[in-house]
XYZ file of C-alpha atoms in Angstrom:
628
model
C 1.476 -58.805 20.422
C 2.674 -57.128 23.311
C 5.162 -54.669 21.373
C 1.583 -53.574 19.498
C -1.016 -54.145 21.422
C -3.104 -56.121 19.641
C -4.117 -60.388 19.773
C -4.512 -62.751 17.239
C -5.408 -66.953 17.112
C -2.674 -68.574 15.824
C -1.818 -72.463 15.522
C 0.787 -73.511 18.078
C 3.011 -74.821 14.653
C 3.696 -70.754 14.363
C 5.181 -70.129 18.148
C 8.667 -70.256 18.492
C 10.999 -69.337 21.976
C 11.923 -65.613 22.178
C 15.449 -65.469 22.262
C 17.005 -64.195 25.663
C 18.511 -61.122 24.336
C 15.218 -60.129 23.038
C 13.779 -60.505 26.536
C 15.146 -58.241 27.989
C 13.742 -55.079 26.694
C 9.990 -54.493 28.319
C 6.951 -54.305 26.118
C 6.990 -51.534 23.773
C 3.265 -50.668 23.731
C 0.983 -50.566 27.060
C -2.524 -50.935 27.789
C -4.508 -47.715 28.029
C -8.283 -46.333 28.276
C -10.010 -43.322 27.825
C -10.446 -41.890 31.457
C -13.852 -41.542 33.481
C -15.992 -42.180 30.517
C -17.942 -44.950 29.731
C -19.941 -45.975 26.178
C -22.996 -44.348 25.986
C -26.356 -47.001 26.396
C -25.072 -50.296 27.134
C -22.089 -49.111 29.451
C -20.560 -52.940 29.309
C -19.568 -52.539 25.460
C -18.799 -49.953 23.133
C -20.825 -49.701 20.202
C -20.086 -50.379 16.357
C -20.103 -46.404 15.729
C -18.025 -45.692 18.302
C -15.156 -48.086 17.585
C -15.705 -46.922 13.888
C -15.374 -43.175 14.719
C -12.352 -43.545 16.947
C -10.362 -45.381 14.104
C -11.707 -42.751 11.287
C -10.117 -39.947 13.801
C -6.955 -42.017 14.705
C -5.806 -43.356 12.061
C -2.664 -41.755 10.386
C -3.291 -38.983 12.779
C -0.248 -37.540 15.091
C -1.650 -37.816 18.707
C -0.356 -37.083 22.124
C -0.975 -39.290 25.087
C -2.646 -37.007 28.089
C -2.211 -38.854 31.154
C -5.095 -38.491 33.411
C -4.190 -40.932 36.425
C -2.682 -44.059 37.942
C -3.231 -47.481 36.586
C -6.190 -49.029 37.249
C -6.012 -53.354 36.746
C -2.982 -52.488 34.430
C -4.450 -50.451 32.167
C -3.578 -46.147 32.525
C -6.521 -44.191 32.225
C -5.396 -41.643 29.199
C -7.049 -38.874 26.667
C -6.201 -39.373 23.700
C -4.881 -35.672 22.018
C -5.040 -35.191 18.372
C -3.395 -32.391 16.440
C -4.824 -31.328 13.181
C -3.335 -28.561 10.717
C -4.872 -25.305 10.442
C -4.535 -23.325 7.296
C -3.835 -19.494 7.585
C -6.606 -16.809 7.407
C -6.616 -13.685 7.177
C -4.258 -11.604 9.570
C -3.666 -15.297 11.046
C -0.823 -17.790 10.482
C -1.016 -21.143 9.993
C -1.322 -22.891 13.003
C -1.375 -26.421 14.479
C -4.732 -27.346 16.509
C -5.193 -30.126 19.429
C -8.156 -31.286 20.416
C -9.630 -34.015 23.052
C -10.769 -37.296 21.705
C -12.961 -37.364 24.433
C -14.643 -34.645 24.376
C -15.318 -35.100 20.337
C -16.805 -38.379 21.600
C -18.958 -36.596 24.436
C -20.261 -33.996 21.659
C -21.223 -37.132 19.268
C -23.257 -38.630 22.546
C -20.939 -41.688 22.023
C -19.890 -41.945 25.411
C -20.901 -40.074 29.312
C -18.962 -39.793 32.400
C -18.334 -42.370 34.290
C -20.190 -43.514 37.507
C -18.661 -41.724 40.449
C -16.049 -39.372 37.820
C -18.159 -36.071 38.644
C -17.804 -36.616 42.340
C -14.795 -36.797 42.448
C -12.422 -34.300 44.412
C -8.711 -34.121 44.278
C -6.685 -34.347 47.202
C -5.962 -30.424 48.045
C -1.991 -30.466 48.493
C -0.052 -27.380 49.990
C 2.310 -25.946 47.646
C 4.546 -23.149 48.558
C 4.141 -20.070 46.965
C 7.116 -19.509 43.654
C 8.187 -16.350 42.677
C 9.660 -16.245 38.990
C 11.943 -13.169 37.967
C 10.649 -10.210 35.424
C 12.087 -10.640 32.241
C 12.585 -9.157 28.962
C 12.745 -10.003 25.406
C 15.719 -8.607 23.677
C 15.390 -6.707 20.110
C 15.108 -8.807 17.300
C 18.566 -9.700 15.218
C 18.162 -8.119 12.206
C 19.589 -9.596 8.971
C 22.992 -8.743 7.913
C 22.510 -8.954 4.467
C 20.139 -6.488 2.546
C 18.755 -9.488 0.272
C 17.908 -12.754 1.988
C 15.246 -15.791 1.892
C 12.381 -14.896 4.026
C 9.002 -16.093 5.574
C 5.876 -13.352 6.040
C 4.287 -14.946 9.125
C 1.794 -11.808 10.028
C 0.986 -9.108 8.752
C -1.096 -6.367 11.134
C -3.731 -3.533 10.369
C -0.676 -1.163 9.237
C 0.531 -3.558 6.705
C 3.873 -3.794 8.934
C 5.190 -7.357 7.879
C 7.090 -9.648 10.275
C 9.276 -11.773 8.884
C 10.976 -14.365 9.942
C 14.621 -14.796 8.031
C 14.738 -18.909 6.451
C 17.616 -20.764 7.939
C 18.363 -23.806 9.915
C 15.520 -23.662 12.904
C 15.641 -26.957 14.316
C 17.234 -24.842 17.413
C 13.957 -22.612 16.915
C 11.518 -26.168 16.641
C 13.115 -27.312 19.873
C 12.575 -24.457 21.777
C 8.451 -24.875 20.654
C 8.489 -28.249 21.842
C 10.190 -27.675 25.158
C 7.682 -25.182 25.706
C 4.594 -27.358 24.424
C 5.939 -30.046 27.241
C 6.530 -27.897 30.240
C 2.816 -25.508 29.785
C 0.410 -27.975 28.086
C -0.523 -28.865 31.707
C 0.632 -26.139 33.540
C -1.327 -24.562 36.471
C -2.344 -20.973 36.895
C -0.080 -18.641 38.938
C -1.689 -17.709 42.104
C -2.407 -14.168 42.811
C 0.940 -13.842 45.447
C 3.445 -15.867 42.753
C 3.676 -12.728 39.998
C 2.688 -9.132 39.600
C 2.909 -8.240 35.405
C 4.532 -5.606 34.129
C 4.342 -3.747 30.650
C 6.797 -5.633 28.180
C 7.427 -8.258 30.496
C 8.544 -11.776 28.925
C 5.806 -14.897 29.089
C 4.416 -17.785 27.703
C 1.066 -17.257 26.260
C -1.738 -19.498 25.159
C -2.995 -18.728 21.350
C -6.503 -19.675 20.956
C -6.663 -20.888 17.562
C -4.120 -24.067 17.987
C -4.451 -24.809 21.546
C -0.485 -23.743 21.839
C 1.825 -21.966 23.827
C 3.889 -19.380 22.514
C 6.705 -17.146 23.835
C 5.213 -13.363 24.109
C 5.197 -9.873 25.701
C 2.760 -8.237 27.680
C 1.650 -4.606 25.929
C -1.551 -3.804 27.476
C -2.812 -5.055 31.221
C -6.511 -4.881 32.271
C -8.316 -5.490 35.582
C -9.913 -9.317 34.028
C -7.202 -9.545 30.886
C -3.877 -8.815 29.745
C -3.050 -8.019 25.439
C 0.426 -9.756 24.748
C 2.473 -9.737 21.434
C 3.725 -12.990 20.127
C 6.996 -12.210 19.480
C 7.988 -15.003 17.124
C 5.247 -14.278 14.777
C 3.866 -10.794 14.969
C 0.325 -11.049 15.969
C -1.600 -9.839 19.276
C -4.140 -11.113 21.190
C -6.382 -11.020 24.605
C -6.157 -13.614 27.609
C -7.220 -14.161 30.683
C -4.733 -14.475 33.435
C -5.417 -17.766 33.613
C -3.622 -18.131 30.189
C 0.287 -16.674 30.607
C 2.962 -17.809 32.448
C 5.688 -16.150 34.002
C 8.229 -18.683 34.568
C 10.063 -17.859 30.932
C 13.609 -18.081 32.492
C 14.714 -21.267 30.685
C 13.371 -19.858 27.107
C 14.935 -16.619 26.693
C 18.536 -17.894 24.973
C 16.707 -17.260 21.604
C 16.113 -13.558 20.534
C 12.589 -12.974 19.010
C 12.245 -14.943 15.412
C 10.568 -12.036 14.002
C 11.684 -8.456 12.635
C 9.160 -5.564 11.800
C 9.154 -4.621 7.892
C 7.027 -2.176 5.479
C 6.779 -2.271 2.229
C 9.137 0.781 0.520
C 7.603 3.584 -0.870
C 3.545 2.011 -0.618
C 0.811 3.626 0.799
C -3.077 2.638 0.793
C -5.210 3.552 -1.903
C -8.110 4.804 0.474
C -9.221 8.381 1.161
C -8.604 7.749 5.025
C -4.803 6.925 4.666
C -6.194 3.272 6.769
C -5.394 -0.645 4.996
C -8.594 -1.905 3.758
C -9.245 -5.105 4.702
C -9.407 -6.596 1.344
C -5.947 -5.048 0.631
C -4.894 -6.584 4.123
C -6.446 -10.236 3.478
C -4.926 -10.047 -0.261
C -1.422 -9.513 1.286
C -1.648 -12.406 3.968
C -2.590 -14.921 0.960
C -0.028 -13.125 -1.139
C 2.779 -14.013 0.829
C 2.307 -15.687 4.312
C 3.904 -18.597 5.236
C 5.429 -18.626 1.823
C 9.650 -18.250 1.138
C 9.867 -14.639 -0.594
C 13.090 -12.978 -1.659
C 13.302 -9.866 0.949
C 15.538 -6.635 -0.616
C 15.935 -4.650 2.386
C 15.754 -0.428 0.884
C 16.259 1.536 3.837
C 16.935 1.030 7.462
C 16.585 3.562 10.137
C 16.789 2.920 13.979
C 13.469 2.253 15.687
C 11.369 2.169 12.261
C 10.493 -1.277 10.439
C 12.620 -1.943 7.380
C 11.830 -0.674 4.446
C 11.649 -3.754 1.818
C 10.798 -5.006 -1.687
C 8.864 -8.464 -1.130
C 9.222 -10.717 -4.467
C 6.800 -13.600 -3.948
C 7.230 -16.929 -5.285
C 5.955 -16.446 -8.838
C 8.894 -13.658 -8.928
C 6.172 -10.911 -8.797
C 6.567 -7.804 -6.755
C 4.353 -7.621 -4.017
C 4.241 -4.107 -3.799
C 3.341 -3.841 -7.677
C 0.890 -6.616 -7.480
C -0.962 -3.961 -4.784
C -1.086 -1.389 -6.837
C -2.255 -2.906 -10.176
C -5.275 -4.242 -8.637
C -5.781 -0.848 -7.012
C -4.722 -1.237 -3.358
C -1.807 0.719 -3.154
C -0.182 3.808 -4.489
C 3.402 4.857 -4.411
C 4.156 6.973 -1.584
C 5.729 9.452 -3.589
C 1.936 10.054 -5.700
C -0.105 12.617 -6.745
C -3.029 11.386 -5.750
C -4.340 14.627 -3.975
C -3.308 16.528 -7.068
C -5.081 13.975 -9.109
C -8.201 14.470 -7.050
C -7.461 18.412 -7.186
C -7.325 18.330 -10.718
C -10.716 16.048 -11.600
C -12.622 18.899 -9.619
C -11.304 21.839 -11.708
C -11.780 20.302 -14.925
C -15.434 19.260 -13.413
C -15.790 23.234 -12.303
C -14.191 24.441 -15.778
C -16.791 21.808 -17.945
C -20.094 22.648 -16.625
C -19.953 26.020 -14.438
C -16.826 28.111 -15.968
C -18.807 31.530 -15.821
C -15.521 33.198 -17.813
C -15.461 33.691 -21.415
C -12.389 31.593 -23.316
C -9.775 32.232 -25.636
C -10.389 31.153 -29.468
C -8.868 28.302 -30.187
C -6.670 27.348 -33.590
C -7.684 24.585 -35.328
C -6.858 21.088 -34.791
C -3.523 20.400 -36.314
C -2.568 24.046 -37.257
C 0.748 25.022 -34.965
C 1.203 27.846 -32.877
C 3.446 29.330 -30.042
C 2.488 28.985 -26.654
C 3.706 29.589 -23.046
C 3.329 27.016 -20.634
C 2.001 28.626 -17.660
C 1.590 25.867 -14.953
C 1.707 21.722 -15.019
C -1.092 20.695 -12.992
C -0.041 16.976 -13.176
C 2.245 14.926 -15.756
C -0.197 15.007 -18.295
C -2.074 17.868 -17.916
C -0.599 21.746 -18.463
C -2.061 25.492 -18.666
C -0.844 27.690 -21.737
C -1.113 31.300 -22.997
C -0.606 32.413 -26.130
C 2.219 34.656 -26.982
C 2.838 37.840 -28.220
C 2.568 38.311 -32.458
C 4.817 41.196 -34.068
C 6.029 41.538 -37.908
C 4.626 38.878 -40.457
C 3.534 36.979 -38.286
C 0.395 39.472 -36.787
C -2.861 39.049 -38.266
C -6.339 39.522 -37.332
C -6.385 36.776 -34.854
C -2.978 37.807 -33.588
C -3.565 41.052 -33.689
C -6.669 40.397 -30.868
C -4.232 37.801 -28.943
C -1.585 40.809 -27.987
C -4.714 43.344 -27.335
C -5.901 40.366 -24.531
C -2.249 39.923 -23.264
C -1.983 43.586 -23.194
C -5.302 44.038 -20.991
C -3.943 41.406 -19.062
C -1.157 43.856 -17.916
C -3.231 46.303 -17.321
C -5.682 44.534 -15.337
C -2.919 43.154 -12.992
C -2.185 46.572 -12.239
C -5.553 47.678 -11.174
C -6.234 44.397 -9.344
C -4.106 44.874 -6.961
C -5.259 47.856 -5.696
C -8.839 46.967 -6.010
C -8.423 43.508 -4.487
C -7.439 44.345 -1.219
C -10.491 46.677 -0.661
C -13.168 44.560 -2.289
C -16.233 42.778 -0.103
C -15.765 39.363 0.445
C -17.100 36.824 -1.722
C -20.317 35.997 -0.048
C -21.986 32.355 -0.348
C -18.981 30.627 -1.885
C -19.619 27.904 -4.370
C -18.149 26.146 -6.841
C -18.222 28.357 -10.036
C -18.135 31.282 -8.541
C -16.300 34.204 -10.329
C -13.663 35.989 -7.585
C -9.883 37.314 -7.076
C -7.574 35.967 -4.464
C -4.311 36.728 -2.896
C -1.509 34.504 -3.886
C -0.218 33.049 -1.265
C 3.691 33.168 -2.786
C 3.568 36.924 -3.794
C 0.828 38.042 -2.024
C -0.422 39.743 -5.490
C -4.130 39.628 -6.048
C -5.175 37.837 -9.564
C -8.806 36.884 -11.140
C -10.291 33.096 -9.583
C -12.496 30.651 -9.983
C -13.934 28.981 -6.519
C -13.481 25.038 -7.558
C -14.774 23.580 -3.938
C -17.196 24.386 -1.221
C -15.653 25.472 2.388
C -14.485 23.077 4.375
C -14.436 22.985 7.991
C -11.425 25.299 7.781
C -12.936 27.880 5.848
C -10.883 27.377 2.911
C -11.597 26.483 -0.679
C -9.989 25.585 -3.896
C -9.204 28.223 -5.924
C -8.172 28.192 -9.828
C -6.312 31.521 -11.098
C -8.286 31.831 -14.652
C -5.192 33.739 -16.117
C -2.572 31.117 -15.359
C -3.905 28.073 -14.287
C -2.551 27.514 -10.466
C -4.675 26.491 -8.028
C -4.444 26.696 -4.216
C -6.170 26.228 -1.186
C -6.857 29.463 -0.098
C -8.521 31.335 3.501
C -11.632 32.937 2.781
C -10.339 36.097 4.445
C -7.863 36.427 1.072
C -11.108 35.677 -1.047
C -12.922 38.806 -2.754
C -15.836 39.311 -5.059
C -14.563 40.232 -8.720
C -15.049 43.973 -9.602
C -17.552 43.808 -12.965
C -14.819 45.632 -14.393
C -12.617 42.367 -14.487
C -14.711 39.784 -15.149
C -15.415 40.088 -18.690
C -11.985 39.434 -20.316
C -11.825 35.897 -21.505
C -9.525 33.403 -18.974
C -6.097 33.859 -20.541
C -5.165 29.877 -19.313
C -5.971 27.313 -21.417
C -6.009 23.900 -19.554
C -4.809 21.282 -22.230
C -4.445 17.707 -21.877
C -1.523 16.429 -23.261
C -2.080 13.806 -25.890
C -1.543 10.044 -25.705
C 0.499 10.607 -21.959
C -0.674 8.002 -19.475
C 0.552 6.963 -16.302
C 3.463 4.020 -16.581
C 2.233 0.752 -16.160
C 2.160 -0.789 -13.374
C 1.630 2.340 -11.424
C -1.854 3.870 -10.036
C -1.168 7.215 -9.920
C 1.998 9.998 -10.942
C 4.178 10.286 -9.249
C 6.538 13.595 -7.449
C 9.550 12.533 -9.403
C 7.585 13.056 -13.134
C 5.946 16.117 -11.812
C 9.033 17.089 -10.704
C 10.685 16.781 -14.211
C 7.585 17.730 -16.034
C 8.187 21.088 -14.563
C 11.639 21.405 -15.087
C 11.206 20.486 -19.004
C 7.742 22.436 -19.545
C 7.496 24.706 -16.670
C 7.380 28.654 -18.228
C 8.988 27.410 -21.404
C 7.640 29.014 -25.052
C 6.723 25.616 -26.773
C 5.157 24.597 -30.124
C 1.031 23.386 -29.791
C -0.565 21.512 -32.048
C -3.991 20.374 -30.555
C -5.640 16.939 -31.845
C -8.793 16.995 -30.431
C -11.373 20.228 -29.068
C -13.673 18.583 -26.379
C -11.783 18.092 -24.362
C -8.923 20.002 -25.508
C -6.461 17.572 -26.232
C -2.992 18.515 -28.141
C 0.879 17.950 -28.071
C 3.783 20.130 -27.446
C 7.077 20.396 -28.879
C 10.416 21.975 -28.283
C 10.819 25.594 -30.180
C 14.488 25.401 -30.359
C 14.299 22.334 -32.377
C 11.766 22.725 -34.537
C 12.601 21.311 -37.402
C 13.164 17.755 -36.090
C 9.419 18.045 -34.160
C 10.514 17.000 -31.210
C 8.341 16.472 -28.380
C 9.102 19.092 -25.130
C 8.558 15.816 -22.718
C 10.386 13.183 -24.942
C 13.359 12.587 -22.408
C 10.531 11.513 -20.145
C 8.874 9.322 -22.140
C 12.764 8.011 -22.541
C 13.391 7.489 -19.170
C 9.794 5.733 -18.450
C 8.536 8.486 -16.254
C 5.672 8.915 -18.682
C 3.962 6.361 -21.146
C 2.985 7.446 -24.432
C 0.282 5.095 -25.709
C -0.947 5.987 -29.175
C -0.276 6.867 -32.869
C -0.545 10.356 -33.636
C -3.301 11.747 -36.060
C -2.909 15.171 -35.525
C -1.229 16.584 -39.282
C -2.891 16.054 -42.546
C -1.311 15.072 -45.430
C -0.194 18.535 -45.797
C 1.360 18.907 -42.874
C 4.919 17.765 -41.879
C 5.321 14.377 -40.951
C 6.870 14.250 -37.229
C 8.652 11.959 -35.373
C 7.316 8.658 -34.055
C 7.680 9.162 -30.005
C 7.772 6.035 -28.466
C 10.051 5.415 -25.760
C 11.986 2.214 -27.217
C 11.556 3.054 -30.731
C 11.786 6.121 -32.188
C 10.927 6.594 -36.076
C 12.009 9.530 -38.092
C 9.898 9.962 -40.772
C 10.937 12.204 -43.731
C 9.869 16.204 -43.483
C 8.857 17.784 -46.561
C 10.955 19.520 -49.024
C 11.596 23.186 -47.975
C 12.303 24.403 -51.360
C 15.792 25.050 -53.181
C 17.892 26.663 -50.869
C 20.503 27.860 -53.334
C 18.460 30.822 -53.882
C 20.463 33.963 -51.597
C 17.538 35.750 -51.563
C 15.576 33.058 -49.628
C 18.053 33.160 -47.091
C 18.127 36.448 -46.357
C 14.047 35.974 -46.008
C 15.174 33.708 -43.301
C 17.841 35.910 -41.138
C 14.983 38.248 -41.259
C 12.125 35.386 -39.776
C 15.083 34.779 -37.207
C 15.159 38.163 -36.043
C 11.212 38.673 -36.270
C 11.575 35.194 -33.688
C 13.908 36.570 -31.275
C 11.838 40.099 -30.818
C 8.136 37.941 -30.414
C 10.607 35.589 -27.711
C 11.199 39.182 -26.034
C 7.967 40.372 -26.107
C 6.787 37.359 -24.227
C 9.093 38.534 -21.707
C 6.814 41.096 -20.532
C 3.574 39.158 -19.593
C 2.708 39.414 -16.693
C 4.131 36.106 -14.495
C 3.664 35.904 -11.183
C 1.136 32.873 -11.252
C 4.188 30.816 -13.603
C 5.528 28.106 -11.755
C 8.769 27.701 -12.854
C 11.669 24.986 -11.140
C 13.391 27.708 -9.371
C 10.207 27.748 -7.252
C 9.833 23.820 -6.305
């Protein structure tokens, strides 16, 4: 059958004349072999494996046709090419692979070279030296729209993505085969023909797929040259052997692929550097696959800033984070970090005495001296006058008082006292401030580092700072034995948002602005570790939470029922972000009476004077938003 190459014993009852039109057209198949081999053992006929292994690798299989010289008795010697897919892998594309049928036979020991096929030379020709011009890639066009189809076909050790925007590439598929058919058997450049340049355009051979690829040169070595493939993204080394210069006739399409970075991520690693698990969870997250692309932010020269949805309509960037390898930019990791070494420091070496604490679920005033993160604050207690003072009370405005005092005189004895020798975490000491400059009683939380700085906690108002050693002093005796006037208490049932891995600036931000130096209601729910809730003064009555407009607005998650009253306390409101209960609040007696209100003008006024005494502590540590 001489349209398909193959024969067949017929009876002469089943031939019929070919009609002359159909004559006319030459045979649609020709004879081939497989060039300067022969079958291995009996060289006159090929073997039962053989035959079977060339149709198991054949069959259904795309091949090209690699001409390897004239015919010989009508038959063209050939190799037969066969392209196989490769899946992507990790930093790597998918790819499309060719490889020899002949030499898959030689590494089987199904066939050997040919009598005579080693030997033999090719006739040297003389070939005038070509020159090709330099050329350059221009930018990639960047998509118009800010929310378009797109395909992730790299991503690098940074995490920058290049994508590739989905539309109509047949123009784009052309171009690869034109380039496939002009460099598949391409010679070398000699030495004289090109002399490479940084960024210069070229055709490139990629290892994995046996392909050429348009590219740009961005490193050049004595023995090898690093180019960019800049329709997908990735890099790689060749030999000069392996780039072309003579790019002229593939430069009418502008680089397929656009840098991007995923908005507002960062790695979750102490070095700031993309793990490789992060990196190889990304590739199979979303290469090669059609994601939705929101484009956030744009500025020249930087990648753009994106949202990725994947396929399953999941955020990439959220996906990172909830399996922990990625946090927002925006975090407070480093205060996170900060703050599990001072309450490490304050839980086994805190050499200061502490203030008495009320009991769980009794209510008292408080001042909130500094938010260390969303979730965890400082307070001192307030000043006590009229009905309200009591033993307790009376020894809370003595400590504030000393407090006062002992500002005063540190001050002047801080500047003038030895420096803190041996520094360790625990240690009792003073330190200058670095925003006033005032000198206040610390507590070293971290060694030195190479800087010879450590982490200091101010005892009296819970700040912390990295401070010099030079603005580090021992503690006069005379200081160090009123109790810490700071109480570090974790706020109750406040966790970070789901899907997040960390705060971030924005609810620190309006943490402060909420709590920050406010007088507040406490009512603790649990001792060890001191656990409680706060709630607004002004609005009392209702029990509403100081941070409730952030659990509102989802910058903080509150995550369980409250225990913290008995039965003879007043039932509070439910503070949930989507649902909010209000439970009733007890009876607070007949009101008719005149005389009971006039009890109450006077607990008003008693209010406003404690409100004013509190005006007098001692502040300078109090971080309040003025200051952010």
């Amino acid at each position: 059958m001489v349209d398909f190459g193959y024969s067949e014993t017929i009876q002469t009852s089943e031939l019929r004349n070919l009609k002359k039109h159909l004559s006319q057209s030459g045979a649609f198949s020709f004879l081939c072999h497989l060039a300067e081999v022969v079958p291995a053992g009996d060289q006159s006929m090929w073997s039962r494996t053989a035959c079977e292994f060339m149709v198991e690798e054949t069959h259904n299989k795309k091949l090209y046709i690699k001409k390897k010289g004239d015919n010989i008795k009508t038959s063209l010697p050939v190799d037969l090419i066969l392209e196989t897919y490769v899946p992507e892998s990790a930093l790597e594309p998918a790819r499309r692979s060719y490889t020899s049928l002949i030499d898959m036979m030689k590494d089987r020991g199904l066939v050997i070279p040919a009598p005579g096929a080693l030997s033999r030379k090719k006739t040297p020709v003389k070939v005038q030296p070509k020159t090709y011009p330099i050329m350059f890639f221009d930018p990639p066009t960047l998509p118009e729209d800010n929310s378009f189809i797109g395909i992730p076909v790299y991503v690098n050790f940074d995490a920058v993505i290049y994508v590739q925007e989905l539309r109509g590439d047949e123009e784009f598929k052309e171009l690869s085969e034109l380039i496939q058919q002009r460099f598949r058997e391409s010679e070398p450049h000699k030495f004289e023909e090109t002399k490479w340049q940084l960024n210069q355009a070229c055709i490139a051979f990629f290892h994995l797929d046996q392909q050429w690829y348009r590219a740009k040169i961005i490193s050049l070595e004595p023995h090898r040259v690093k180019v960019k493939f800049v329709d997908f993204g990735n890099c790689e080394n060749v030999s000069y052997d392996k780039i072309r210069a003579d790019v002229e006739d593939f430069m009418y399409l502008p680089p397929q692929c656009f840098e991007c970075a995923l908005y507002n991520v960062l790695p979750n690693t102490e070095s700031g550097k993309w793990s490789k698990p992060a990196l190889d969870f990304m590739h199979k997250s979303c290469v090669t696959k059609a994601c939705v692309i929101e484009v956030l932010e744009r500025i020249d020269g930087e990648p753009l800033k994106i949202k990725v949805m994947l396929p399953d309509r999941q955020d990439l960037s959220s996906v990172l984070e909830s399996e922990g390898y990625a946090i927002q930019e925006d975090s407070l990791l480093e205060l996170m970090l900060q703050s599990q070494e001072i309450e490490a420091v304050l839980k086994t070496k805190n050499p200061y005495k502490s203030m008495p604490l009320y009991t769980v679920g009794e209510f008292f005033d408080v001042l909130i001296t500094h938010v260390e993160i969303p979730n965890v604050v400082y307070y001192q207690h307030t000043r006590y006058s009229g009905d309200e003072a009591d033993e307790r009370t009376d020894e809370i405005n003595h400590q504030l008082t000393k407090l006062e005092q002992m500002w005063v005189e540190l001050n002047e004895a801080g500047p003038v006292s030895p420096p803190l020798m041996r520094p360790k975490p625990g240690k009792m000491c003073c330190a200058q401030y670095g925003f006033d400059q005032c000198w206040y009683r610390g507590l070293v939380i971290t060694a030195p580092d190479h800087q010879n700085q450590v982490l200091v906690l101010y005892v009296d108002f819970g700040t912390s700072e990295i401070v010099p050693l030079e603005r580090v002093r021992t503690l006069p005796p005379q200081f160090q034995s009123l109790p810490a006037q700071a109480r570090r208490l974790v706020l109750s049932g406040i966790q970070i948002p789901t899907p997040q891995a960390s705060w971030n600036v924005q609810a620190q931000e309006r943490m402060l602005q909420c709590a920050g130096a406010k007088v507040s209601k406490c009512c603790l729910k649990k001792l060890d570790p001191l656990q409680g809730e706060l709630f607004r003064a002004e609005d009392w009555s209702n029990m509403t939470l100081l941070y409730q407009e952030l659990i509102d607005s989802g910058l903080l998650q509150y995550s369980e029922e409250s225990d913290l009253c008995n039965d003879e306390e007043p039932s509070r409101t439910r503070l949930g972000s989507d649902d909010v209960l209000i439970e009733e609040i007890e009876e607070m007696g007949d009101m008719e009476d005149m005389g009971d209100m006039e009890d109450l003008d006077f607990e008003e006024e008693e209010e406003e004077t404690s409100q004013s005494d509190n005006e007098n502590v001692s502040c300078g540590l109090i971080i309040t938003e003025a200051e952010l």
